[in-house]
């Protein structure tokens, strides 16, 4: 049974597959331009000193976004991963 | 220069090495300008190839070709309007998939694309293998492997673009699935039947952009009312359908299909990832584990900024001394001229004004070299990442840190390139708040004022004063930004979706070119604006000359003393006479200054400025400082009759001058730090925002500075400092 969580809830070093991206307008476009589309594997690699923004690794590069922006993205965690 | 045989554009994602490749191709045969009417940089260069000279344009780095940002619009407009022979699409081979997203959009536009698969040297360590021949076959375009840093494959890529098998534009056709393909087909047919903009854009591309809600393209269609109405109805219909059945919008469906197309190509044996190497964190991640660590990160950031600051000032002192010596020698040379207006103009006006500014050039160049290093190495992006949460509280963006630092967030910067660096901010409101507050930083031109006042009133504590002033600049900028963002420029923040590029050692050539670009703006300012201002201020302080009836008694008395001096032989008496002669000379000068235009102006506003503790002499210097902060110290010196020879101990003189005390000094430091940006910065603000906002910055900053300076002075006086 796989779990679907919000990207904001992911821990550092956790890995998952993007399930949905609900952002609209400019934010939606920029998120997709940077490759955050459903089916992409992402790993949370760190958080800024004040826990926000979050740094992700996907498609061979590092991307940062704010928690408020991560809220629009849901991620499917692999089955063996316990939240 | 001989006529170019072809124009080739360089395009690609930011951080893909596009500018490095451009530098490697063109070397110093390049120049930086602006696209007409907007503030996106246009870089152009020329390359000699066997077949002739080729013109190369470095387009702004973009991730996509939407209408959301100026950079993307510039790149798009350049391609469709100027129709270059082809583009070299520079791609970071280590993140091939995301980089190809832009490539696909170029191909859909139809322009002949040559792929420069850059940074192929980094592939092996990352466990990635790319079959470039297979990629070339599948995408039907030339692929050249390059390492722009070392110049490998760079000319080959240009050669491949020149001899591209396809010489005409031929749009790529991608399927966007059962939901969009039918309507796309119909829209394309409508557009091509109407022959709408047929020689500029491919019809299917227009249809796609229409579905993507591209505001610029939609506006184009408003020229044809009926066509626009029909297309809009079709687009609305399919949008409703997508919303209902797929819970998404056509523009996002299009993005998903584009990525689908790319991964279908990559899966056909183009990209092989060795799984055993995948889990291994790469070098950048390891560095980030330290440099963006929750505790160590901010500490290291402060240390780096402090280090840059002290290196700038210790290293900068040496060449600064040379420039100062050179100007002192010039002044001495000019001193051999017969006394009079011309000599005074050259020594007090030109040499003091321009020399004071050029003396700072070495310091500013070292400063910019450091900042450029931080930017090109990738560390500046980490600073934005670490500071975003703090800056957001004040209505700014993590990326505001770059303009702040360049403007003098580390003392010694310059607000002109700082204001220009605010371009990277996408939201116009955040950009405005950033460029209006960046001039609060302790730029290199204000530094001499602080050094002088610190030496006069806080000897021994110079470094601490400098540090506090720097902090005050940051605090003022953040508070003012918050004030503006919660009143006159309220609005949503820009998304922070940002790439953290891998750490890279900047190339020497890139460092030199980028440092020079910024330094040149400063030197040009010294040669033009400041020269003019120095002469103007000199004239205002000299004319109108003292009327004969006021000057005559002094001159008569001085002549009398001169005579006595010639007759007198006793050592002690001579000294006394000389001293009273000097005192008379000073009083004459002071009378002249009081009588001059500048003196009258300074006195006219003295009743107001007295609230903050500034006398009319200081006012003259501050008025000059509106034009250029560099002239404050030299004007202050002249206003205290200090010109010509005895500049040596100005600090001591100021400290002892009547009407000066610690409260005045602190008040003045605060005022100089915060008041109106200099002319050149105002012009830069006008270009980046508008003349209205530029005028606002003059008035607002001066009022803000005056309020704070008055409060400080009054508090200081009541405390008896």
mmCIF file of C-alpha atoms in Angstrom, chain B residues 214-343:
data_model
loop_
_atom_site.group_PDB
_atom_site.id
_atom_site.type_symbol
_atom_site.label_atom_id
_atom_site.label_comp_id
_atom_site.label_asym_id
_atom_site.label_seq_id
_atom_site.Cartn_x
_atom_site.Cartn_y
_atom_site.Cartn_z
ATOM 1 C CA UNK B 214 -0.089 33.089 -23.811
ATOM 2 C CA UNK B 215 -1.177 36.693 -23.310
ATOM 3 C CA UNK B 216 1.129 38.107 -25.957
ATOM 4 C CA UNK B 217 -0.079 35.713 -28.641
ATOM 5 C CA UNK B 218 -3.705 36.226 -27.650
ATOM 6 C CA UNK B 219 -3.194 39.936 -28.020
ATOM 7 C CA UNK B 220 -1.842 39.429 -31.541
ATOM 8 C CA UNK B 221 -5.080 37.731 -32.472
ATOM 9 C CA UNK B 222 -7.140 40.690 -31.379
ATOM 10 C CA UNK B 223 -6.271 42.187 -34.767
ATOM 11 C CA UNK B 224 -8.698 39.687 -36.308
ATOM 12 C CA UNK B 225 -11.896 39.871 -34.301
ATOM 13 C CA UNK B 226 -13.763 36.970 -35.857
ATOM 14 C CA UNK B 227 -10.779 34.586 -35.819
ATOM 15 C CA UNK B 228 -10.014 35.531 -32.229
ATOM 16 C CA UNK B 229 -13.598 34.882 -31.147
ATOM 17 C CA UNK B 230 -13.723 31.439 -32.773
ATOM 18 C CA UNK B 231 -10.352 30.387 -31.398
ATOM 19 C CA UNK B 232 -11.267 31.625 -27.945
ATOM 20 C CA UNK B 233 -14.513 29.654 -27.957
ATOM 21 C CA UNK B 234 -12.639 26.499 -28.964
ATOM 22 C CA UNK B 235 -9.982 27.079 -26.304
ATOM 23 C CA UNK B 236 -12.581 27.726 -23.607
ATOM 24 C CA UNK B 237 -14.480 24.614 -24.599
ATOM 25 C CA UNK B 238 -11.450 22.335 -24.396
ATOM 26 C CA UNK B 239 -10.384 23.994 -21.136
ATOM 27 C CA UNK B 240 -13.772 23.146 -19.623
ATOM 28 C CA UNK B 241 -13.468 19.616 -20.914
ATOM 29 C CA UNK B 242 -9.999 19.169 -19.426
ATOM 30 C CA UNK B 243 -11.100 20.622 -16.115
ATOM 31 C CA UNK B 244 -14.061 18.254 -15.939
ATOM 32 C CA UNK B 245 -12.474 15.007 -17.084
ATOM 33 C CA UNK B 246 -8.811 15.405 -16.127
ATOM 34 C CA UNK B 247 -8.918 18.110 -13.444
ATOM 35 C CA UNK B 248 -6.204 20.011 -15.229
ATOM 36 C CA UNK B 249 -5.754 22.798 -17.760
ATOM 37 C CA UNK B 250 -4.626 22.598 -21.375
ATOM 38 C CA UNK B 251 -1.408 24.510 -20.688
ATOM 39 C CA UNK B 252 -0.357 21.977 -18.068
ATOM 40 C CA UNK B 253 -1.406 19.045 -20.201
ATOM 41 C CA UNK B 254 0.825 20.467 -22.929
ATOM 42 C CA UNK B 255 3.779 20.607 -20.518
ATOM 43 C CA UNK B 256 3.157 16.996 -19.463
ATOM 44 C CA UNK B 257 3.115 15.828 -23.073
ATOM 45 C CA UNK B 258 6.285 17.708 -23.903
ATOM 46 C CA UNK B 259 8.072 15.951 -21.054
ATOM 47 C CA UNK B 260 6.490 12.707 -22.234
ATOM 48 C CA UNK B 261 7.919 13.259 -25.701
ATOM 49 C CA UNK B 262 11.369 13.928 -24.250
ATOM 50 C CA UNK B 263 11.419 10.883 -22.022
ATOM 51 C CA UNK B 264 10.248 8.701 -24.905
ATOM 52 C CA UNK B 265 13.322 9.833 -26.839
ATOM 53 C CA UNK B 266 15.686 9.435 -23.889
ATOM 54 C CA UNK B 267 14.398 5.921 -23.245
ATOM 55 C CA UNK B 268 15.373 4.791 -26.746
ATOM 56 C CA UNK B 269 18.958 4.188 -25.692
ATOM 57 C CA UNK B 270 20.008 7.826 -25.527
ATOM 58 C CA UNK B 271 20.394 8.125 -21.785
ATOM 59 C CA UNK B 272 21.888 5.385 -19.636
ATOM 60 C CA UNK B 273 22.133 5.903 -15.919
ATOM 61 C CA UNK B 274 24.385 3.546 -13.992
ATOM 62 C CA UNK B 275 22.280 2.724 -10.939
ATOM 63 C CA UNK B 276 25.261 1.916 -8.697
ATOM 64 C CA UNK B 277 26.494 5.474 -9.032
ATOM 65 C CA UNK B 278 23.117 7.121 -8.668
ATOM 66 C CA UNK B 279 22.764 6.906 -4.936
ATOM 67 C CA UNK B 280 26.135 8.503 -4.439
ATOM 68 C CA UNK B 281 25.705 12.144 -3.529
ATOM 69 C CA UNK B 282 27.650 14.346 -5.878
ATOM 70 C CA UNK B 283 30.242 16.900 -4.865
ATOM 71 C CA UNK B 284 27.825 19.830 -4.896
ATOM 72 C CA UNK B 285 25.501 18.034 -2.492
ATOM 73 C CA UNK B 286 28.411 17.348 -0.164
ATOM 74 C CA UNK B 287 29.455 20.997 -0.237
ATOM 75 C CA UNK B 288 25.865 22.040 0.345
ATOM 76 C CA UNK B 289 25.604 19.792 3.367
ATOM 77 C CA UNK B 290 28.119 22.142 4.976
ATOM 78 C CA UNK B 291 27.509 25.508 3.312
ATOM 79 C CA UNK B 292 23.730 25.457 3.736
ATOM 80 C CA UNK B 293 23.777 23.618 7.048
ATOM 81 C CA UNK B 294 21.220 24.921 9.518
ATOM 82 C CA UNK B 295 23.784 26.296 11.929
ATOM 83 C CA UNK B 296 27.060 26.334 10.023
ATOM 84 C CA UNK B 297 25.468 27.756 6.854
ATOM 85 C CA UNK B 298 24.567 31.218 8.141
ATOM 86 C CA UNK B 299 27.807 31.412 10.140
ATOM 87 C CA UNK B 300 29.879 30.604 7.055
ATOM 88 C CA UNK B 301 27.876 33.102 5.039
ATOM 89 C CA UNK B 302 28.714 35.875 7.498
ATOM 90 C CA UNK B 303 32.343 34.805 7.532
ATOM 91 C CA UNK B 304 32.509 34.874 3.731
ATOM 92 C CA UNK B 305 30.957 38.341 3.578
ATOM 93 C CA UNK B 306 33.261 39.624 6.294
ATOM 94 C CA UNK B 307 36.255 38.017 4.594
ATOM 95 C CA UNK B 308 35.362 39.613 1.277
ATOM 96 C CA UNK B 309 35.017 42.954 3.012
ATOM 97 C CA UNK B 310 38.386 42.816 4.719
ATOM 98 C CA UNK B 311 40.175 41.442 1.663
ATOM 99 C CA UNK B 312 38.715 44.272 -0.408
ATOM 100 C CA UNK B 313 39.936 46.908 1.966
ATOM 101 C CA UNK B 314 43.374 45.462 2.745
ATOM 102 C CA UNK B 315 44.146 44.512 -0.846
ATOM 103 C CA UNK B 316 42.491 47.628 -2.218
ATOM 104 C CA UNK B 317 44.620 49.948 -0.109
ATOM 105 C CA UNK B 318 47.735 49.248 -2.134
ATOM 106 C CA UNK B 319 46.549 50.264 -5.626
ATOM 107 C CA UNK B 320 44.406 52.979 -4.024
ATOM 108 C CA UNK B 321 47.619 54.487 -2.691
ATOM 109 C CA UNK B 322 49.112 54.471 -6.205
ATOM 110 C CA UNK B 323 46.133 56.280 -7.679
ATOM 111 C CA UNK B 324 46.168 58.806 -4.854
ATOM 112 C CA UNK B 325 49.893 59.407 -5.324
ATOM 113 C CA UNK B 326 49.340 59.906 -9.035
ATOM 114 C CA UNK B 327 46.660 62.504 -8.401
ATOM 115 C CA UNK B 328 48.705 64.234 -5.696
ATOM 116 C CA UNK B 329 51.504 64.482 -8.234
ATOM 117 C CA UNK B 330 49.089 65.932 -10.773
ATOM 118 C CA UNK B 331 47.851 68.469 -8.219
ATOM 119 C CA UNK B 332 51.429 69.424 -7.446
ATOM 120 C CA UNK B 333 52.105 69.860 -11.144
ATOM 121 C CA UNK B 334 49.013 72.036 -11.492
ATOM 122 C CA UNK B 335 50.156 74.018 -8.448
ATOM 123 C CA UNK B 336 53.029 75.358 -10.557
ATOM 124 C CA UNK B 337 50.485 77.264 -12.637
ATOM 125 C CA UNK B 338 50.012 80.957 -11.825
ATOM 126 C CA UNK B 339 47.395 81.414 -9.098
ATOM 127 C CA UNK B 340 43.920 82.275 -10.283
ATOM 128 C CA UNK B 341 40.637 80.818 -11.405
ATOM 129 C CA UNK B 342 42.057 78.244 -13.822
ATOM 130 C CA UNK B 343 44.395 76.792 -11.241
#
